[in-house]
JSON list of C-alpha atoms in Angstrom, two decimals:
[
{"chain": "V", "resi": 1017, "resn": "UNK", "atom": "CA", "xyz": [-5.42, 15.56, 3.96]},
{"chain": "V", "resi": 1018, "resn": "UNK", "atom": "CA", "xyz": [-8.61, 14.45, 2.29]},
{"chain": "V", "resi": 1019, "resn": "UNK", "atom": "CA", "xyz": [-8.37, 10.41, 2.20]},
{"chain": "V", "resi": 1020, "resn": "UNK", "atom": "CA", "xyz": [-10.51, 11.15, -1.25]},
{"chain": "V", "resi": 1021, "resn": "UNK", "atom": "CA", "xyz": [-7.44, 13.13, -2.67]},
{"chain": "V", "resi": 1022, "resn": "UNK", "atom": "CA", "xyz": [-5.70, 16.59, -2.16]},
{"chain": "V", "resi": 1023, "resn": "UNK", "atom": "CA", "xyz": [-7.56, 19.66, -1.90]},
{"chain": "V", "resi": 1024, "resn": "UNK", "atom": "CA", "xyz": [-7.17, 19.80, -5.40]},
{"chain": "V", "resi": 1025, "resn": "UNK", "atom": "CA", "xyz": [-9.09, 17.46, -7.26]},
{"chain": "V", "resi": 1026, "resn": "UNK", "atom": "CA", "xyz": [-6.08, 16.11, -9.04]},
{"chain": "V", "resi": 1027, "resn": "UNK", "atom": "CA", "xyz": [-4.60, 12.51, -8.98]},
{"chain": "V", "resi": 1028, "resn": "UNK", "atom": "CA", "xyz": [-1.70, 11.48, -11.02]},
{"chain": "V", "resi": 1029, "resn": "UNK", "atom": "CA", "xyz": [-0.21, 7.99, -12.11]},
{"chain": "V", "resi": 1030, "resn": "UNK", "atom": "CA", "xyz": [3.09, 7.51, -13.54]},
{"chain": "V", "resi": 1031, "resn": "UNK", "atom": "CA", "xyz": [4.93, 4.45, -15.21]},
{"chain": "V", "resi": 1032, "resn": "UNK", "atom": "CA", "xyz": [6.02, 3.19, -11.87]},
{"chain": "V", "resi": 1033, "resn": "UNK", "atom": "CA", "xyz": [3.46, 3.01, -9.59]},
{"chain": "V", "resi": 1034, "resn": "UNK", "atom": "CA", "xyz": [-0.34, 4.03, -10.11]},
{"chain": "V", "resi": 1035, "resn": "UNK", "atom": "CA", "xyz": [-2.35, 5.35, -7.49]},
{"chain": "V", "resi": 1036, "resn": "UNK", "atom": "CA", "xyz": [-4.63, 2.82, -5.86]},
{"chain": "V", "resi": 1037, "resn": "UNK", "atom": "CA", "xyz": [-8.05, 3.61, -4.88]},
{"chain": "V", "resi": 1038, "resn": "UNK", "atom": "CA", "xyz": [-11.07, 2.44, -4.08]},
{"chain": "V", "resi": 1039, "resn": "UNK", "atom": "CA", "xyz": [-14.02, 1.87, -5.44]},
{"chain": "V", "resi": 1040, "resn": "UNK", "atom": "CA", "xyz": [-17.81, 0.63, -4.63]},
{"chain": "V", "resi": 1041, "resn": "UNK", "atom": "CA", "xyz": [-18.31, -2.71, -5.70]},
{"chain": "V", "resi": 1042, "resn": "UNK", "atom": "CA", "xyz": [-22.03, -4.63, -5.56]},
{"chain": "V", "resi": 1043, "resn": "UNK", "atom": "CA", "xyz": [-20.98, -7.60, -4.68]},
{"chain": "V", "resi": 1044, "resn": "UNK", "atom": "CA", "xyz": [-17.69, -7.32, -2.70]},
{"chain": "V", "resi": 1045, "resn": "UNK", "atom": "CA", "xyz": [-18.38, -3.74, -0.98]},
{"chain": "V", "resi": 1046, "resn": "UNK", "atom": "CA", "xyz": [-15.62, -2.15, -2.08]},
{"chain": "V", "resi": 1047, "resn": "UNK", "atom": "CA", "xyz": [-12.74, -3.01, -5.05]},
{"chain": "V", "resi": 1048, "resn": "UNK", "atom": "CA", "xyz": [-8.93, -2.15, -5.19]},
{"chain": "V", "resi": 1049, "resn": "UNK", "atom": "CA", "xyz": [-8.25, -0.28, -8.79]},
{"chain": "V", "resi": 1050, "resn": "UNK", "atom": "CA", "xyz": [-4.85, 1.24, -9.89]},
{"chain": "V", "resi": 1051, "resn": "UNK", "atom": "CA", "xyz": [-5.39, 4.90, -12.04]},
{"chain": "V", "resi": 1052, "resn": "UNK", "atom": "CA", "xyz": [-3.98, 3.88, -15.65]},
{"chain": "V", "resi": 1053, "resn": "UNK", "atom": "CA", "xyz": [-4.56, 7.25, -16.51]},
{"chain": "V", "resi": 1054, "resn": "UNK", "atom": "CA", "xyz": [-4.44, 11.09, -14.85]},
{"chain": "V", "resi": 1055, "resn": "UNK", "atom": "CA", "xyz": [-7.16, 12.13, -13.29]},
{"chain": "V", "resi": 1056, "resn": "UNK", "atom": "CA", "xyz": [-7.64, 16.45, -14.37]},
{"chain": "V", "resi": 1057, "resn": "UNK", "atom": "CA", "xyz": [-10.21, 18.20, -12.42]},
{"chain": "V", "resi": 1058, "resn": "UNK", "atom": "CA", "xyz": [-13.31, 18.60, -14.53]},
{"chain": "V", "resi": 1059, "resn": "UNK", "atom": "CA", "xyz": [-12.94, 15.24, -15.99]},
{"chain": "V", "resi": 1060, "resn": "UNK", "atom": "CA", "xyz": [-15.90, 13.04, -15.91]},
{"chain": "V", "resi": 1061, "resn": "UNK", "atom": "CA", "xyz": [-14.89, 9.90, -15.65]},
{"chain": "V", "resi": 1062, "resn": "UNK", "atom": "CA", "xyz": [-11.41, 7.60, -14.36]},
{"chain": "V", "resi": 1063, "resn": "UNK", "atom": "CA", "xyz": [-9.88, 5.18, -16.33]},
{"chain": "V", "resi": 1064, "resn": "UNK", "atom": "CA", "xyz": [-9.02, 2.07, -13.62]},
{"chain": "V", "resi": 1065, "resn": "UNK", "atom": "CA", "xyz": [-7.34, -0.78, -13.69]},
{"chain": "V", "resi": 1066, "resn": "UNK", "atom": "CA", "xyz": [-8.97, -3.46, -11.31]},
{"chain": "V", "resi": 1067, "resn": "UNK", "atom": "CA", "xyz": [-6.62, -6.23, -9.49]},
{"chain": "V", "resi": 1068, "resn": "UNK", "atom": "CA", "xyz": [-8.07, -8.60, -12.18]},
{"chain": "V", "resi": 1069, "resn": "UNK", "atom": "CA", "xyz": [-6.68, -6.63, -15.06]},
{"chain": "V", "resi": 1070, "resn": "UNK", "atom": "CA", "xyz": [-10.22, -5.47, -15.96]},
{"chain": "V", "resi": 1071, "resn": "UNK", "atom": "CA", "xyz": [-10.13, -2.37, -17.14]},
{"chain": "V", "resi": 1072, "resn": "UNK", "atom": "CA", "xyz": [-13.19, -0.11, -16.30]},
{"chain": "V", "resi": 1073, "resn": "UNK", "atom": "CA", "xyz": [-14.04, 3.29, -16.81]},
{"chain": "V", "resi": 1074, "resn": "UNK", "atom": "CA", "xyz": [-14.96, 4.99, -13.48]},
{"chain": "V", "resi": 1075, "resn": "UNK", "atom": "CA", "xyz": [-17.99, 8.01, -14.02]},
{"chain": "V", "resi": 1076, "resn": "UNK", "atom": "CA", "xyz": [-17.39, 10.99, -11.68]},
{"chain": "V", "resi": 1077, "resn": "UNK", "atom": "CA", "xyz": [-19.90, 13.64, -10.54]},
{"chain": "V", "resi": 1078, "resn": "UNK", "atom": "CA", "xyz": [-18.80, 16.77, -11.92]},
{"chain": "V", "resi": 1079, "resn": "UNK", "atom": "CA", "xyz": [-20.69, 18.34, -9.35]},
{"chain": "V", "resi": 1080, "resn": "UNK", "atom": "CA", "xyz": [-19.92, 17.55, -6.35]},
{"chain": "V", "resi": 1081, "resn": "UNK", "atom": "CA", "xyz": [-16.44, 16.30, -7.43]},
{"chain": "V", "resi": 1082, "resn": "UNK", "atom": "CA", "xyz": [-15.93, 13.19, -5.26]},
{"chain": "V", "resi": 1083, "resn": "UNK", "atom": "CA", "xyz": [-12.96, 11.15, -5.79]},
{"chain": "V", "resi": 1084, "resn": "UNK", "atom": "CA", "xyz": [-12.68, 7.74, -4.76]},
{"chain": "V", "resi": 1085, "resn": "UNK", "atom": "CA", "xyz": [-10.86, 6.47, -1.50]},
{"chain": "V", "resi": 1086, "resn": "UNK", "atom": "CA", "xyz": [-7.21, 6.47, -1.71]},
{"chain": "V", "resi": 1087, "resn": "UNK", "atom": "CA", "xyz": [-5.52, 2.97, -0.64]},
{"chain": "V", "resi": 1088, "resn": "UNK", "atom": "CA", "xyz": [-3.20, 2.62, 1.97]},
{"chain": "V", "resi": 1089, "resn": "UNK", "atom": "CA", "xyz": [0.44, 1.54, 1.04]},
{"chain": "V", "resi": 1090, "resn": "UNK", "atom": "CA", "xyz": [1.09, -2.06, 1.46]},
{"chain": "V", "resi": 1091, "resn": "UNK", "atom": "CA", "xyz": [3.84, -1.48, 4.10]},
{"chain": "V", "resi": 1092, "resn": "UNK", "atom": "CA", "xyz": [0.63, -0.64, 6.19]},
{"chain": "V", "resi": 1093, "resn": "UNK", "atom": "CA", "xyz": [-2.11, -3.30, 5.67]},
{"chain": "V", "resi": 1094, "resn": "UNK", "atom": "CA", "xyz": [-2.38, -5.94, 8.18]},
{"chain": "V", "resi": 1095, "resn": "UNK", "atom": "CA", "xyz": [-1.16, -2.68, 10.94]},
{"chain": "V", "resi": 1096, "resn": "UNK", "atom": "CA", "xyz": [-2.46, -3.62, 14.47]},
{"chain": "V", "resi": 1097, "resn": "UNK", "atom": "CA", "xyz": [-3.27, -0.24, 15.05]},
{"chain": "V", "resi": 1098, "resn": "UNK", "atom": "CA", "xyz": [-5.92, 1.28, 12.47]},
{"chain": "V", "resi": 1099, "resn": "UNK", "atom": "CA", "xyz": [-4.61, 4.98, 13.37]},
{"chain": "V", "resi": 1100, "resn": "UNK", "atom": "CA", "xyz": [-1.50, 4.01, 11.97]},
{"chain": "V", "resi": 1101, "resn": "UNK", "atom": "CA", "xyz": [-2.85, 3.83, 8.28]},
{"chain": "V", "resi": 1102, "resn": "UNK", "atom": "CA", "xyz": [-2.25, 6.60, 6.20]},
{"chain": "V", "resi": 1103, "resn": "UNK", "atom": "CA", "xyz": [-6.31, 6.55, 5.34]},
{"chain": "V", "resi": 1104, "resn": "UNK", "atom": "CA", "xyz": [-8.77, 6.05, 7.70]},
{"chain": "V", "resi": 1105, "resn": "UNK", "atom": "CA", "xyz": [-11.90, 5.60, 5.93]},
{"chain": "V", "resi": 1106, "resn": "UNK", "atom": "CA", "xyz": [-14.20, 2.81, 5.82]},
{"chain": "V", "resi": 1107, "resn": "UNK", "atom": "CA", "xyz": [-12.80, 0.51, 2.93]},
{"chain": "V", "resi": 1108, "resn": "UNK", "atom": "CA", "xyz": [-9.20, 0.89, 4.18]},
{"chain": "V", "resi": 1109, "resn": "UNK", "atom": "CA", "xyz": [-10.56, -0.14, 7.85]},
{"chain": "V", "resi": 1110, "resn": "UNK", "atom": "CA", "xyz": [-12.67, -2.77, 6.25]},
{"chain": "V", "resi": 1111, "resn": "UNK", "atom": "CA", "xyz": [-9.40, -4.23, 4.31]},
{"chain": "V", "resi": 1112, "resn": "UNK", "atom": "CA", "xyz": [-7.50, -4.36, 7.32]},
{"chain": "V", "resi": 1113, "resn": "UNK", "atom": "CA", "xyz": [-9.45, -5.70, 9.45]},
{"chain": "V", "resi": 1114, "resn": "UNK", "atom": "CA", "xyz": [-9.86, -8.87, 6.87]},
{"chain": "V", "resi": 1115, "resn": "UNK", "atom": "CA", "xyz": [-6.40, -8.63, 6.46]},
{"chain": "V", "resi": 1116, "resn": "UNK", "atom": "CA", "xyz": [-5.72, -9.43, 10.16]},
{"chain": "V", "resi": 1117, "resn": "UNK", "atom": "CA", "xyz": [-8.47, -11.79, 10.65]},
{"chain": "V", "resi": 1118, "resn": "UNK", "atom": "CA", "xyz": [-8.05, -13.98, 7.39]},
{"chain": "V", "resi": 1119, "resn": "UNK", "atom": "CA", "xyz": [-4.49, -14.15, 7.05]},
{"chain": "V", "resi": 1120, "resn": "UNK", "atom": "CA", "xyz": [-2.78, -13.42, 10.85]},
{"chain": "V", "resi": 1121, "resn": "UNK", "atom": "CA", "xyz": [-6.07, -15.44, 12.45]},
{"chain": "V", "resi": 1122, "resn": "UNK", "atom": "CA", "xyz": [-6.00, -12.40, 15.10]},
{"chain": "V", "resi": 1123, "resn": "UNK", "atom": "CA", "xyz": [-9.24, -11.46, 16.06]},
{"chain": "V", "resi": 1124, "resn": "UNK", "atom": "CA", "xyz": [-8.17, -7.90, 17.71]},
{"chain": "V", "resi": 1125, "resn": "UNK", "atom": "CA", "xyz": [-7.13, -4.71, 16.26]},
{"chain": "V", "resi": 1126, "resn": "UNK", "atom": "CA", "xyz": [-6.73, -1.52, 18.15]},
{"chain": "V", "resi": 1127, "resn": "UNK", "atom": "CA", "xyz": [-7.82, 1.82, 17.03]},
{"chain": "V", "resi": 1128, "resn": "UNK", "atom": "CA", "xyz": [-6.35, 4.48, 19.09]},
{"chain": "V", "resi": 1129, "resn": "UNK", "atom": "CA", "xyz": [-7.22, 3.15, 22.45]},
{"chain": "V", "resi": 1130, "resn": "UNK", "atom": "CA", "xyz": [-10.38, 1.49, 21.28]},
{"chain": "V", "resi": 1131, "resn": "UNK", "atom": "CA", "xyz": [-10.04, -2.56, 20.93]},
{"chain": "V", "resi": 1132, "resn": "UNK", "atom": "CA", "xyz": [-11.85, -3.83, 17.63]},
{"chain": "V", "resi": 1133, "resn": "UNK", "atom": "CA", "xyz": [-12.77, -7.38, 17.73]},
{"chain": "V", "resi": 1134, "resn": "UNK", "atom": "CA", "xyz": [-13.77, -9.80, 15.24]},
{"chain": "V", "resi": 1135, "resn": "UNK", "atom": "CA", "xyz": [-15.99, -12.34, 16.07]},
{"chain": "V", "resi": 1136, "resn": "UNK", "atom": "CA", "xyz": [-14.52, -15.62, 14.79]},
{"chain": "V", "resi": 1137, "resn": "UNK", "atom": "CA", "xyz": [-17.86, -18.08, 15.67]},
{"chain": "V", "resi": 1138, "resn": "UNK", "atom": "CA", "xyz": [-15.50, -20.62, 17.34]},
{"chain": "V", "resi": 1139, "resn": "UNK", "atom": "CA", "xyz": [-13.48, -20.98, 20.55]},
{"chain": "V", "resi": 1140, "resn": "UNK", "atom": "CA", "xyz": [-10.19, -19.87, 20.09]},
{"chain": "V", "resi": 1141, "resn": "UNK", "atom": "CA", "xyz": [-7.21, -20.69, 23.04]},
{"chain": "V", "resi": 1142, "resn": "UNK", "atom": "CA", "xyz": [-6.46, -17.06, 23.59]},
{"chain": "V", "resi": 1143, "resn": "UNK", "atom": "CA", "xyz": [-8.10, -16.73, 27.01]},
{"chain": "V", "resi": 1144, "resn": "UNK", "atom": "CA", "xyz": [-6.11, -19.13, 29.06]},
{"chain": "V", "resi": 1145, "resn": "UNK", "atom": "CA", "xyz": [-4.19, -18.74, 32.04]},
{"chain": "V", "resi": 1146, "resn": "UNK", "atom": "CA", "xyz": [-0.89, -18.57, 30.73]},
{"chain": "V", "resi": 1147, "resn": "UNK", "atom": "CA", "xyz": [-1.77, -15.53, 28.10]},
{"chain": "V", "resi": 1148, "resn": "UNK", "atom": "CA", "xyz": [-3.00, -13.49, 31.57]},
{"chain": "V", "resi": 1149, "resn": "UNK", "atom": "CA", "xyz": [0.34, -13.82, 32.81]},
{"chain": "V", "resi": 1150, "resn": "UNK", "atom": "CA", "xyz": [1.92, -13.12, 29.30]},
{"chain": "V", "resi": 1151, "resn": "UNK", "atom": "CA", "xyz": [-0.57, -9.88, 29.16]},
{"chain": "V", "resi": 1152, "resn": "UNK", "atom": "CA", "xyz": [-0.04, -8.86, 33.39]},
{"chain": "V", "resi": 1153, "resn": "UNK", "atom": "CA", "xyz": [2.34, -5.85, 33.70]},
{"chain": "V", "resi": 1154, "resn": "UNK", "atom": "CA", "xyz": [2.87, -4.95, 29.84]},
{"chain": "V", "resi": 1155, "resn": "UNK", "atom": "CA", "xyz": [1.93, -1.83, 28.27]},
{"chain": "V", "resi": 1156, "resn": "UNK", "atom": "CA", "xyz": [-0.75, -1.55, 26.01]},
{"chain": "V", "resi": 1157, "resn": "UNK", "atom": "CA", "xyz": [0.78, -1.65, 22.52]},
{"chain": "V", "resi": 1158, "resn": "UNK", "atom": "CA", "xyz": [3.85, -3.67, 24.00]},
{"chain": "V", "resi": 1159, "resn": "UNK", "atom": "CA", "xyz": [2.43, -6.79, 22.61]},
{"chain": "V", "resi": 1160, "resn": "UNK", "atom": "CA", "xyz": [-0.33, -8.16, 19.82]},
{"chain": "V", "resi": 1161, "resn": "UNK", "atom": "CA", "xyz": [-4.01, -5.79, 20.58]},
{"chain": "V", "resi": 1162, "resn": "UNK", "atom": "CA", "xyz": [-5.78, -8.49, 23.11]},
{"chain": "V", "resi": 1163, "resn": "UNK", "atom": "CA", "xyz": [-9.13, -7.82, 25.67]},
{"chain": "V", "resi": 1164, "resn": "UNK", "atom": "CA", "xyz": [-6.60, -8.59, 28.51]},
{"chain": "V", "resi": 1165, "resn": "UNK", "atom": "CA", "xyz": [-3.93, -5.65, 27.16]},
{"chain": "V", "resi": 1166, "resn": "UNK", "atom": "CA", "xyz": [-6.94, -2.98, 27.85]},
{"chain": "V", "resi": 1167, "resn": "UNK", "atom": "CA", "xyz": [-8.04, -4.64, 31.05]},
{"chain": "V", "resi": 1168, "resn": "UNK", "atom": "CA", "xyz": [-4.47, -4.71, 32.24]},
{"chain": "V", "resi": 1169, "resn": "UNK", "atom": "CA", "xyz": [-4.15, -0.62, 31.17]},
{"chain": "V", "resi": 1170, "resn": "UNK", "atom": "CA", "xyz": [-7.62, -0.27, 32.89]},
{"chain": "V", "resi": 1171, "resn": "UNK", "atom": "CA", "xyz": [-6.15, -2.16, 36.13]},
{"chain": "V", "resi": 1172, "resn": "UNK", "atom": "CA", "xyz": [-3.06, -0.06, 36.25]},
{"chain": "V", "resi": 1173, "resn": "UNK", "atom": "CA", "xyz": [-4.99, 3.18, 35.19]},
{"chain": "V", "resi": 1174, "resn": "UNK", "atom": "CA", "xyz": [-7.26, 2.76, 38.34]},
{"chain": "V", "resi": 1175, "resn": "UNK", "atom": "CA", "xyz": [-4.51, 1.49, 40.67]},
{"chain": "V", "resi": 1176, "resn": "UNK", "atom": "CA", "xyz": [-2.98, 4.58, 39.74]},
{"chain": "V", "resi": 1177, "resn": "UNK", "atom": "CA", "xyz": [-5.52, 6.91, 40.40]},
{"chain": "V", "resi": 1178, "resn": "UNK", "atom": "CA", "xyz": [-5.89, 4.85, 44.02]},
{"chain": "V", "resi": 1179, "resn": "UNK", "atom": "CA", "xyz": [-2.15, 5.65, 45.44]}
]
């Protein structure tokens, strides 16, 4: 599925729950908004919501039709694992990855089999002797995303390939 929308151009709100997107912002990158209105293809603009109560009309290009990003659920921010999210697109991996760092203090995310890391500018005690031995012999994906869960899979990978 398109993480702008479905293949056709349509989103939809209802009392309940609005759809949350996202939009470009100048100073923060990108901004959370909630749809306070339908969306009907042809339309030229969105009428949003933003998580400040701000209300804000949203222009759209008729032309080439592009939606906003849709937002991830909430059950999925602050995943370890950005391939888990629902939309993979930059402002949903920028979110989470500030969502791990600034309110779990972990530095590491995977994605797929790739480790993301967030440099924290400060010594952190995550590299000590006893989290080797914590790491040692688990599966990758067993425990939090950490350097020494991908050099263990490396190590056992290449052990394997050895025998």
């Amino acid at each position: 599925m398109d993480p702008r929308g479905s293949s056709s151009p349509v989103l939809r709100c209802n009392t309940r729950q609005y759809t949350r997107v996202w939009i470009p912002d100048p100073d923060e990158v990108w901004r959370s908004a909630e749809l306070t209105k339908d969306y009907k293809e042809g339309e030229k603009s969105l009428q949003l919501r933003l998580e400040d109560e701000t209300v804000r009309e949203y222009p759209i290009d008729v032309q080439s039709n592009q939606l906003p990003f849709l937002r991830n659920p909430d059950i999925l921010v602050g995943e370890n694992d950005l391939t888990a999210l629902s939309y993979l697109h930059e402002p949903a991996v920028l979110h989470n990855l500030k969502v791990c760092f600034l309110e779990s203090n972990h530095i590491y995310t995977y994605c797929g089999i790739v480790l993301v890391a967030i440099n924290p500018y400060e010594q952190l005690p995550i590299y000590g002797q006893d989290v080797i031995y914590a790491y040692s012999g688990q599966n990758m994906g067993d425990m939090d995303p950490h350097i020494f869960a991908v050099a263990e899979e490396a190590y056992k990978q290449m052990a394997r390939k050895l025998l």
